[in-house]
PDB file of C-alpha atoms in Angstrom:
ATOM      1  CA  GLY A   1       0.000   0.000   0.000  1.00 56.00           C
ATOM      2  CA  GLU A   2       0.892   3.661  -0.047  1.00 71.00           C
ATOM      3  CA  ASN A   3       2.798   5.331   2.751  1.00 79.00           C
ATOM      4  CA  GLY A   4       0.674   7.506   4.970  1.00 85.00           C
ATOM      5  CA  ILE A   5       1.502  10.581   6.990  1.00 90.00           C
ATOM      6  CA  ILE A   6       0.724  11.124  10.657  1.00 91.00           C
ATOM      7  CA  ASN A   7       1.333  14.561  12.156  1.00 93.00           C
ATOM      8  CA  ILE A   8       1.343  14.994  15.922  1.00 94.00           C
ATOM      9  CA  LEU A   9       1.449  18.439  17.500  1.00 95.00           C
ATOM     10  CA  ILE A  10       1.600  18.990  21.244  1.00 94.00           C
ATOM     11  CA  SER A  11       1.472  22.529  22.572  1.00 95.00           C
ATOM     12  CA  ALA A  12       0.663  24.440  25.719  1.00 91.00           C
ATOM     13  CA  LYS A  13      -1.878  27.195  25.217  1.00 82.00           C
ATOM     14  CA  SER A  14      -1.225  28.229  28.813  1.00 85.00           C
ATOM     15  CA  GLN A  15       0.243  26.722  31.944  1.00 85.00           C
ATOM     16  CA  ASP A  16      -3.123  25.067  32.569  1.00 85.00           C
ATOM     17  CA  GLU A  17      -4.040  23.861  29.071  1.00 87.00           C
ATOM     18  CA  ILE A  18      -2.323  21.312  26.827  1.00 88.00           C
ATOM     19  CA  ILE A  19      -3.444  20.790  23.231  1.00 91.00           C
ATOM     20  CA  ILE A  20      -2.751  17.567  21.324  1.00 90.00           C
ATOM     21  CA  ILE A  21      -3.525  17.416  17.608  1.00 93.00           C
ATOM     22  CA  VAL A  22      -3.185  14.231  15.570  1.00 91.00           C
ATOM     23  CA  GLU A  23      -3.678  14.299  11.793  1.00 92.00           C
ATOM     24  CA  ASN A  24      -3.723  11.197   9.620  1.00 91.00           C
ATOM     25  CA  SER A  25      -3.556  11.147   5.819  1.00 90.00           C
ATOM     26  CA  GLY A  26      -5.372   7.799   5.696  1.00 81.00           C
ATOM     27  CA  SER A  27      -9.137   7.499   5.597  1.00 79.00           C
ATOM     28  CA  SER A  28     -10.983  10.675   6.489  1.00 79.00           C
ATOM     29  CA  PHE A  29     -14.013  10.745   8.760  1.00 78.00           C
ATOM     30  CA  PRO A  30     -17.296   9.982   6.998  1.00 77.00           C
ATOM     31  CA  VAL A  31     -19.860  12.747   6.535  1.00 77.00           C
ATOM     32  CA  ASN A  32     -21.981  13.094   9.707  1.00 76.00           C
ATOM     33  CA  PHE A  33     -19.414  11.066  11.683  1.00 72.00           C
ATOM     34  CA  THR A  34     -20.456  10.123  15.218  1.00 68.00           C
ATOM     35  CA  LEU A  35     -18.448   8.480  17.967  1.00 66.00           C
ATOM     36  CA  LYS A  36     -20.910   5.595  18.096  1.00 68.00           C
ATOM     37  CA  GLU A  37     -19.466   4.483  14.742  1.00 66.00           C
ATOM     38  CA  ASN A  38     -15.952   4.087  16.177  1.00 73.00           C
ATOM     39  CA  HIS A  39     -15.675   2.111  19.376  1.00 76.00           C
ATOM     40  CA  ALA A  40     -12.027   3.023  20.124  1.00 77.00           C
ATOM     41  CA  LEU A  41     -12.557   6.794  19.746  1.00 75.00           C
ATOM     42  CA  HIS A  42     -15.762   6.542  21.760  1.00 76.00           C
ATOM     43  CA  ILE A  43     -13.878   4.869  24.653  1.00 82.00           C
ATOM     44  CA  ILE A  44     -11.123   7.521  24.547  1.00 78.00           C
ATOM     45  CA  THR A  45     -13.722  10.294  24.671  1.00 75.00           C
ATOM     46  CA  GLU A  46     -15.510   8.652  27.595  1.00 80.00           C
ATOM     47  CA  ARG A  47     -12.216   8.429  29.523  1.00 81.00           C
ATOM     48  CA  LEU A  48     -11.364  12.074  28.854  1.00 76.00           C
ATOM     49  CA  ASN A  49     -14.824  13.183  29.954  1.00 74.00           C
ATOM     50  CA  TYR A  50     -14.483  11.100  33.117  1.00 77.00           C
ATOM     51  CA  LEU A  51     -11.134  12.738  33.937  1.00 74.00           C
ATOM     52  CA  GLN A  52     -12.389  16.233  33.122  1.00 71.00           C
ATOM     53  CA  PRO A  53     -16.167  16.310  33.662  1.00 65.00           C
ATOM     54  CA  LYS A  54     -16.387  20.104  33.394  1.00 69.00           C
ATOM     55  CA  HIS A  55     -14.803  19.982  29.921  1.00 62.00           C
ATOM     56  CA  THR A  56     -16.913  17.530  27.935  1.00 62.00           C
ATOM     57  CA  ASP A  57     -16.141  19.209  24.605  1.00 71.00           C
ATOM     58  CA  ASN A  58     -12.405  18.616  24.957  1.00 78.00           C
ATOM     59  CA  ILE A  59     -12.106  16.326  21.937  1.00 79.00           C
ATOM     60  CA  THR A  60     -13.098  17.161  18.352  1.00 83.00           C
ATOM     61  CA  PHE A  61     -12.971  15.255  15.074  1.00 83.00           C
ATOM     62  CA  LYS A  62     -12.919  16.788  11.617  1.00 87.00           C
ATOM     63  CA  ASN A  63     -11.496  16.457   8.133  1.00 88.00           C
ATOM     64  CA  THR A  64      -9.029  19.086   6.991  1.00 88.00           C
ATOM     65  CA  ALA A  65      -9.056  20.843   3.621  1.00 87.00           C
ATOM     66  CA  THR A  66      -5.959  18.809   2.700  1.00 86.00           C
ATOM     67  CA  GLY A  67      -7.780  15.495   3.245  1.00 84.00           C
ATOM     68  CA  PHE A  68      -6.390  14.591   6.658  1.00 89.00           C
ATOM     69  CA  ALA A  69      -8.519  13.208   9.478  1.00 89.00           C
ATOM     70  CA  LYS A  70      -7.840  15.487  12.456  1.00 91.00           C
ATOM     71  CA  VAL A  71      -8.404  14.805  16.149  1.00 88.00           C
ATOM     72  CA  LYS A  72      -7.883  17.636  18.636  1.00 90.00           C
ATOM     73  CA  ILE A  73      -7.709  16.932  22.373  1.00 86.00           C
ATOM     74  CA  ILE A  74      -7.538  19.648  25.014  1.00 85.00           C
ATOM     75  CA  LEU A  75      -6.265  18.575  28.424  1.00 84.00           C
ATOM     76  CA  PHE A  76      -6.605  20.802  31.463  1.00 81.00           C
ATOM     77  CA  THR A  77      -4.424  20.612  34.545  1.00 75.00           C
ATOM     78  CA  THR A  78      -5.975  20.375  37.981  1.00 63.00           C
ATOM     79  CA  LYS A  79      -5.367  24.107  38.464  1.00 55.00           C
ATOM     80  CA  ASN A  80      -7.892  24.925  35.735  1.00 47.00           C
ATOM     81  CA  THR A  81     -11.262  24.128  37.322  1.00 48.00           C
ATOM     82  CA  THR A  82     -13.469  26.478  35.296  1.00 52.00           C
ATOM     83  CA  LYS A  83     -14.048  26.729  31.604  1.00 49.00           C
TER      84      LYS A  83
END
């Protein structure tokens, strides 16, 4: 098969917020993608929401204009208790 590309970016927006972005040049997300369609991503999202219940929108999925599937995860430290 063809070689794919995976980009991983980890950055700190602030001392209390870490952003992880993973892009994959393989299959993009289907139109109207839901987590129920992907068991592994659904489990990851559940775990993140359990760890950070005040930040339930901390993971997003989308396709980029360049055809990559992109997952963005925002992690908050224990110091950041409000949104």
